[in-house]
Tab-separated table of C-alpha atoms in Angstrom:
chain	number	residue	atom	x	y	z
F	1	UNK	CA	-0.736	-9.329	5.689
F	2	UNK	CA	-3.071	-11.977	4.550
F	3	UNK	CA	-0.812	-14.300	2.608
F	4	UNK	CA	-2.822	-17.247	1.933
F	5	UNK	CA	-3.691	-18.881	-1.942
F	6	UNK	CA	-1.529	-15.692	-3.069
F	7	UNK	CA	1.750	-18.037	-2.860
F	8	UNK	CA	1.938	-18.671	-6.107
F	9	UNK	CA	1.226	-15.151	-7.736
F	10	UNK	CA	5.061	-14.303	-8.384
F	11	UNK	CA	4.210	-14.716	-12.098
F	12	UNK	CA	2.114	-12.163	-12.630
F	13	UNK	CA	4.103	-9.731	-9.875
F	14	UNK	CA	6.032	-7.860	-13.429
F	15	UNK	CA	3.138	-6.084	-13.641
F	16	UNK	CA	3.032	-4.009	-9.798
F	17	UNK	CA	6.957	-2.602	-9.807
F	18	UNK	CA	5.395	1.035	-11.289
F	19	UNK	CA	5.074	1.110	-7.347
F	20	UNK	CA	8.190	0.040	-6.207
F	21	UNK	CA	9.900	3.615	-7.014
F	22	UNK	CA	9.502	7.443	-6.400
F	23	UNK	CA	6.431	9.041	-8.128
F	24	UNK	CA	5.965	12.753	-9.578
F	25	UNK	CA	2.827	13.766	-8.815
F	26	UNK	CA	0.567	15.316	-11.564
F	27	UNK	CA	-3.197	16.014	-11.328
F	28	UNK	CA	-6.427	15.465	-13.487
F	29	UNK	CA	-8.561	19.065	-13.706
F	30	UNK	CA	-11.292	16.559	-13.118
F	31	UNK	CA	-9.937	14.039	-10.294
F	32	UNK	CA	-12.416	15.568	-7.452
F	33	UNK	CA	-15.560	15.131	-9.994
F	34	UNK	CA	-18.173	12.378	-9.468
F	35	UNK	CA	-20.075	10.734	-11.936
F	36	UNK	CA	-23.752	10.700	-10.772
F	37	UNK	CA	-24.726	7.731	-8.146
F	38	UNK	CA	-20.320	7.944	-7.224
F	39	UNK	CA	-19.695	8.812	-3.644
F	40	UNK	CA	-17.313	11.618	-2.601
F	41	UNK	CA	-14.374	10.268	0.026
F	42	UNK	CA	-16.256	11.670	2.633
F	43	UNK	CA	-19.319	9.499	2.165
F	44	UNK	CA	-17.003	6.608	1.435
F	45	UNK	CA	-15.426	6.882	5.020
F	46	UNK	CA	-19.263	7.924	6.319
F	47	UNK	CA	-21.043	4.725	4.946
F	48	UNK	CA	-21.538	1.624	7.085
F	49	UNK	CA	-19.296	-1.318	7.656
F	50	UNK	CA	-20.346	-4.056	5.101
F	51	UNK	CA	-22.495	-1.457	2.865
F	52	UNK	CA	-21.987	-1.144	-0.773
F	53	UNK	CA	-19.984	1.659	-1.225
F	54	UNK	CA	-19.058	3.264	-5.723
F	55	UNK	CA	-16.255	5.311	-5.841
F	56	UNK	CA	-13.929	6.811	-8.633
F	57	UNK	CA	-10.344	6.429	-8.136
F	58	UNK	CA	-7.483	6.633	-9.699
F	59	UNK	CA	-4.895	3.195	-9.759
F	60	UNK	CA	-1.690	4.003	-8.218
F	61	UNK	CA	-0.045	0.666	-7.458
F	62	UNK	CA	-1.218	-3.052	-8.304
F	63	UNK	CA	-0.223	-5.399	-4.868
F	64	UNK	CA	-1.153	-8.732	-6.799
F	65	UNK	CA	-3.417	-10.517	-8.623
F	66	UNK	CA	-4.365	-14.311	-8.853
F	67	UNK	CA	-7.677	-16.621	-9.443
F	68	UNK	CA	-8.927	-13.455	-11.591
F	69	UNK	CA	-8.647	-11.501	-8.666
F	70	UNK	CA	-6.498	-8.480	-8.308
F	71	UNK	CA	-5.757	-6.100	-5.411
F	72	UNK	CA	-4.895	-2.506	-6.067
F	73	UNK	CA	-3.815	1.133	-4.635
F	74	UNK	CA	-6.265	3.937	-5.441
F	75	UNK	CA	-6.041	7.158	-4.592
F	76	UNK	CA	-8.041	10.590	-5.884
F	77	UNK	CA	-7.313	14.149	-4.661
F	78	UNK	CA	-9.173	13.849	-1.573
F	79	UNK	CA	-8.410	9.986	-0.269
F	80	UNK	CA	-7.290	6.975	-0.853
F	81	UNK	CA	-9.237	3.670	-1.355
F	82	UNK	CA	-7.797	-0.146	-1.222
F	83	UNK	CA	-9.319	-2.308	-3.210
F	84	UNK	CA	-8.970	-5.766	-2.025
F	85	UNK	CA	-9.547	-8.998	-3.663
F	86	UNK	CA	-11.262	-7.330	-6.556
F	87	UNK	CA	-12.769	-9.418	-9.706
F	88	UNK	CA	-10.438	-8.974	-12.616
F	89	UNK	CA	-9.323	-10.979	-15.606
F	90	UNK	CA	-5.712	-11.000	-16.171
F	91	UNK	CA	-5.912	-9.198	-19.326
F	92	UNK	CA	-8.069	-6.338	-17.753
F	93	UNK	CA	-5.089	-6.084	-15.278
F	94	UNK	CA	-2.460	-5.742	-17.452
F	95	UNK	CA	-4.198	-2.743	-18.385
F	96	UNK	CA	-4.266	-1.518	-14.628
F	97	UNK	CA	-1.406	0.939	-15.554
F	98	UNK	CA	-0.706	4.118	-12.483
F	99	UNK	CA	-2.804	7.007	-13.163
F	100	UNK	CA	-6.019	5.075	-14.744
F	101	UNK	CA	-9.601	6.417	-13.739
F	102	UNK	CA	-11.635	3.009	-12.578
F	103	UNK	CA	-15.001	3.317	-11.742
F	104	UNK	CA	-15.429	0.686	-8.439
F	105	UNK	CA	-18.322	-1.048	-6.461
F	106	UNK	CA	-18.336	-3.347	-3.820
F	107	UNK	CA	-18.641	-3.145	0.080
F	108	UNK	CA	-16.856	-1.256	2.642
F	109	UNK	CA	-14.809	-3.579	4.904
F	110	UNK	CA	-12.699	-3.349	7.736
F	111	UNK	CA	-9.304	-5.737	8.765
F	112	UNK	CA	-7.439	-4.908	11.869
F	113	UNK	CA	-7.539	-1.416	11.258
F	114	UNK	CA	-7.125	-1.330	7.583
F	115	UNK	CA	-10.231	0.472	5.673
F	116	UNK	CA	-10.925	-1.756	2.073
F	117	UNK	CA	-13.151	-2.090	-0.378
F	118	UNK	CA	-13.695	-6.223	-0.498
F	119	UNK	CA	-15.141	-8.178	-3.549
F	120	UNK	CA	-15.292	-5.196	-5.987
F	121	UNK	CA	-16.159	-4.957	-9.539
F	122	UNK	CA	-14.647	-2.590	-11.925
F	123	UNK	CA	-14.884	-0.139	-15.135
F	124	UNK	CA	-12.384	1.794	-16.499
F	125	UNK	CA	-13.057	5.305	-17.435
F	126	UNK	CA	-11.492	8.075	-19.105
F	127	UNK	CA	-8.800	10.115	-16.751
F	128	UNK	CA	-5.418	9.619	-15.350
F	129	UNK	CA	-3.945	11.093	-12.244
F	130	UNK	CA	-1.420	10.295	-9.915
F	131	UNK	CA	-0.738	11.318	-6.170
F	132	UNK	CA	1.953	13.598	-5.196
F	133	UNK	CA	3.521	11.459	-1.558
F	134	UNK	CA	2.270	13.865	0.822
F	135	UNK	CA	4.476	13.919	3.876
F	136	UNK	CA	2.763	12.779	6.634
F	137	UNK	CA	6.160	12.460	9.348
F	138	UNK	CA	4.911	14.641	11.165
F	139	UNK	CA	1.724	12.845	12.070
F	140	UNK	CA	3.384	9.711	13.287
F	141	UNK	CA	2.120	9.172	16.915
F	142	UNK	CA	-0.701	11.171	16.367
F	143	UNK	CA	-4.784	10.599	15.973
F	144	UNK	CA	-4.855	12.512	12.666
F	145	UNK	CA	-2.756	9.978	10.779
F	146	UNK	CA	-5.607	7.291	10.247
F	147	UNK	CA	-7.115	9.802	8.244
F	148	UNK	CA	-4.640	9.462	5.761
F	149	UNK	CA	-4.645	5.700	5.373
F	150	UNK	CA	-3.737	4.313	2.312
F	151	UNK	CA	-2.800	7.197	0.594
F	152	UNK	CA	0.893	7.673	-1.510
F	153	UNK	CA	3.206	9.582	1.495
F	154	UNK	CA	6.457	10.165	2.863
F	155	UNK	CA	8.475	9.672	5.350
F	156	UNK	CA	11.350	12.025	5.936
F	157	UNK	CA	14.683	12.206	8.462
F	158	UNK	CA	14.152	9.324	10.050
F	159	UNK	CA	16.521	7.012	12.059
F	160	UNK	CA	17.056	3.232	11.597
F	161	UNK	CA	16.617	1.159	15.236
F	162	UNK	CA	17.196	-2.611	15.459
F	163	UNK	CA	14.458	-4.882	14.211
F	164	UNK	CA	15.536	-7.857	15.815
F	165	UNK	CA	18.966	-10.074	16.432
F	166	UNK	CA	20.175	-12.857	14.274
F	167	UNK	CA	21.284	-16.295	15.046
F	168	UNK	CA	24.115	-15.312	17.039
F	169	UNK	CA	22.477	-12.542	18.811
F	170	UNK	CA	23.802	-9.881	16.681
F	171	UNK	CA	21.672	-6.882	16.177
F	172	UNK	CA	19.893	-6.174	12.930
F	173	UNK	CA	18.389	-3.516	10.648
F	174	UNK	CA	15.797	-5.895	8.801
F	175	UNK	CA	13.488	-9.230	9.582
F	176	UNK	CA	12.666	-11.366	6.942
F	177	UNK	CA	8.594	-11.725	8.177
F	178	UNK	CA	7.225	-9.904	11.042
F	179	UNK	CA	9.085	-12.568	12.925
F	180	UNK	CA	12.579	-13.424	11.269
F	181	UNK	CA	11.333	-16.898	10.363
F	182	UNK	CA	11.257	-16.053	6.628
F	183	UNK	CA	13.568	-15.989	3.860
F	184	UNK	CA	14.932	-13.968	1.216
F	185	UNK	CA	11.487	-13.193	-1.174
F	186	UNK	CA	9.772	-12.783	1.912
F	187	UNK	CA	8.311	-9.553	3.102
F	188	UNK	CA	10.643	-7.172	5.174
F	189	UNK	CA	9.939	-5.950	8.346
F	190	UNK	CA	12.125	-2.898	9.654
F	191	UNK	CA	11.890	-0.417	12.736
F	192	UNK	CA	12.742	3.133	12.148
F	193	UNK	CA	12.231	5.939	14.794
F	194	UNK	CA	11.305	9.649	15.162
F	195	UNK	CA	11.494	11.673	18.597
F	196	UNK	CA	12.250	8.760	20.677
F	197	UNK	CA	9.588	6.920	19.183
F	198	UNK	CA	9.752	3.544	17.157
F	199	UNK	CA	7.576	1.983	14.443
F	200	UNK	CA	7.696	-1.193	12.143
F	201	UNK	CA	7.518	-0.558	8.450
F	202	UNK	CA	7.083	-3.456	5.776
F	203	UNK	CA	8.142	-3.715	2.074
F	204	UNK	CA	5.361	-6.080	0.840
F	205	UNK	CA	6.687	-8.519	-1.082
F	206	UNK	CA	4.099	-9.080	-3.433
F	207	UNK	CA	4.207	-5.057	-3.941
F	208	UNK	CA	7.883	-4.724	-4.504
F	209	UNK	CA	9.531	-8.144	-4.436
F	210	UNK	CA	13.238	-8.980	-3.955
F	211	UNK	CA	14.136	-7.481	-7.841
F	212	UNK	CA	12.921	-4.272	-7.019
F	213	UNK	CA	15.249	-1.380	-5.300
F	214	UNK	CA	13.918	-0.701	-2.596
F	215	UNK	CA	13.829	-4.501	-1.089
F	216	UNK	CA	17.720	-4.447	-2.129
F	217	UNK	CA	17.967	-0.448	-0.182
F	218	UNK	CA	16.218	-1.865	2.909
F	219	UNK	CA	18.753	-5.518	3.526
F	220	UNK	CA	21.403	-2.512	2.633
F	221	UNK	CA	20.214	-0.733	5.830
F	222	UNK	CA	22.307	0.015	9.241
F	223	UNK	CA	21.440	0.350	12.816
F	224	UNK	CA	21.390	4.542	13.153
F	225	UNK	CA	20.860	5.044	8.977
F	226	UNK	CA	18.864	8.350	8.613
F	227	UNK	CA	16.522	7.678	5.782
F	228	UNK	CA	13.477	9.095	3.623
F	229	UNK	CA	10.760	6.898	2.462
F	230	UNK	CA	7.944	6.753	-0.071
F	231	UNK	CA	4.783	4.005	0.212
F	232	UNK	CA	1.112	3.608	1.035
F	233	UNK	CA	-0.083	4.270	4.486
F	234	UNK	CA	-1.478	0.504	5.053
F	235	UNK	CA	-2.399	-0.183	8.394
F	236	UNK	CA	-2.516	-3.210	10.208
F	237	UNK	CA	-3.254	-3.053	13.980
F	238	UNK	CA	-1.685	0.575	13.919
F	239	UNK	CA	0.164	2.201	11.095
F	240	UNK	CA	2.442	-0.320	9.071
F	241	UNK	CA	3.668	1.699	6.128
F	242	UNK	CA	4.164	-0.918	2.479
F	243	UNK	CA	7.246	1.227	1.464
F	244	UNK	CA	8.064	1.474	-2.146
F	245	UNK	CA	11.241	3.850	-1.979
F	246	UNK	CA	13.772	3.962	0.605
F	247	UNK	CA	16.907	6.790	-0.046
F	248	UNK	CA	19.791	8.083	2.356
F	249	UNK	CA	18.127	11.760	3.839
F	250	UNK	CA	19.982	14.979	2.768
């Protein structure tokens, strides 16, 4: 959401598409192990606001990176972590592939809802995993959903509602920006529904930008689709899904 000196990143956005697709999950024997001083998720989502918080994680998806700063999906076996605006050369990132162990400090901060770890250093280890989507559908409209947040999930059986109406008042499946007032390379904003309730989920462009499938699946969309979708549960003043993988339902 916070789109700022990140404009002019698009160079360096070959390296995130790993995300921009379905994943199989497979698992480290070691992913819920902590190397000594490391906190377990649990005393990640215990610690203060603003406290330095060291976790091991495992990369699952790289958002962006610019000004030798990089901003990444982690995820072990018991949570997720988002590492925002972390210090990274752009060699180190290149080497930011899904499944690598990184070992990461910083400090525990909080933006409209979304959980991060801001201005974060860190190592890379030995260990790979990577997150089976766990199916979270149906937790939408429910307290126990946060507690997922950022994690890889999906999304399953679940209608496409207008987002918004175009210039002549026409209905429409997609927005480019929250707002419509963007353009194609933009992020896409699109309302889908489940028992007669309705919620906005984004492809983020920097995540999976307008060469990737699932930005091309999503302008494909229309009005009363059923659909099943993959991505990270972001959150932005209430859940707001960055979808990766967007497919007809069965």
């Amino acid at each position: 959401m916070r789109k700022t000196k990140w404009l002019l990143l698009i160079s360096a956005l070959v390296f995130a598409f790993a995300g921009c697709g379905s994943k199989g999950g497979n698992s480290a024997g070691d992913a819920d192990v902590k190397s000594e001083g490391v906190m377990t998720y649990d005393e990640y989502m215990a610690a203060p606001m603003d406290s330095e918080v060291v976790v091991e994680t495992y990369v699952q998806a790289k958002q962006s990176w610019w000004d030798n700063q990089a901003t990444v999906y982690t995820q072990d076996k018991d949570g997720a972590y988002f590492a925002y605006n972390m210090a990274c050369s752009e060699e180190d990132y290149a080497k930011l592939t899904p499944g690598t162990k990184i070992k990461i400090t910083g400090y525990k901060g909080e933006w409209s809802g979304e959980i991060e770890i801001m201005d974060g250093t860190f190592e890379i280890e030995e260990g790979n995993y990577i997150a089976p989507a766990e199916d979270v559908t149906s937790l939408l409209g429910t307290e126990d959903l946060i507690k997922h947040q950022n994690k890889f999930v999906s999304f399953k059986g679940m209608t496409v509602e207008a987002a918004g109406q175009d210039e002549s008042g026409n209905d429409v499946a997609y927005l480019y920006s929250w707002d419509g007032s963007g353009q194609d390379g933009d992020d896409l904003y699109f309302n889908v529904s489940l028992n007669g309730s309705t919620y906005t989920f984004t492809v983020e462009s920097y995540l999976c930008d307008n060469t990737t499938d699932v930005y091309a699946a999503v302008k494909a969309l229309n009005i009363g689709d059923k659909i099943d979708m993959e991505g990270f549960l972001y959150w932005y003043e209430g859940v707001n899904p960055h979808i990766t993988s967007v497919k007809a339902s069965k």
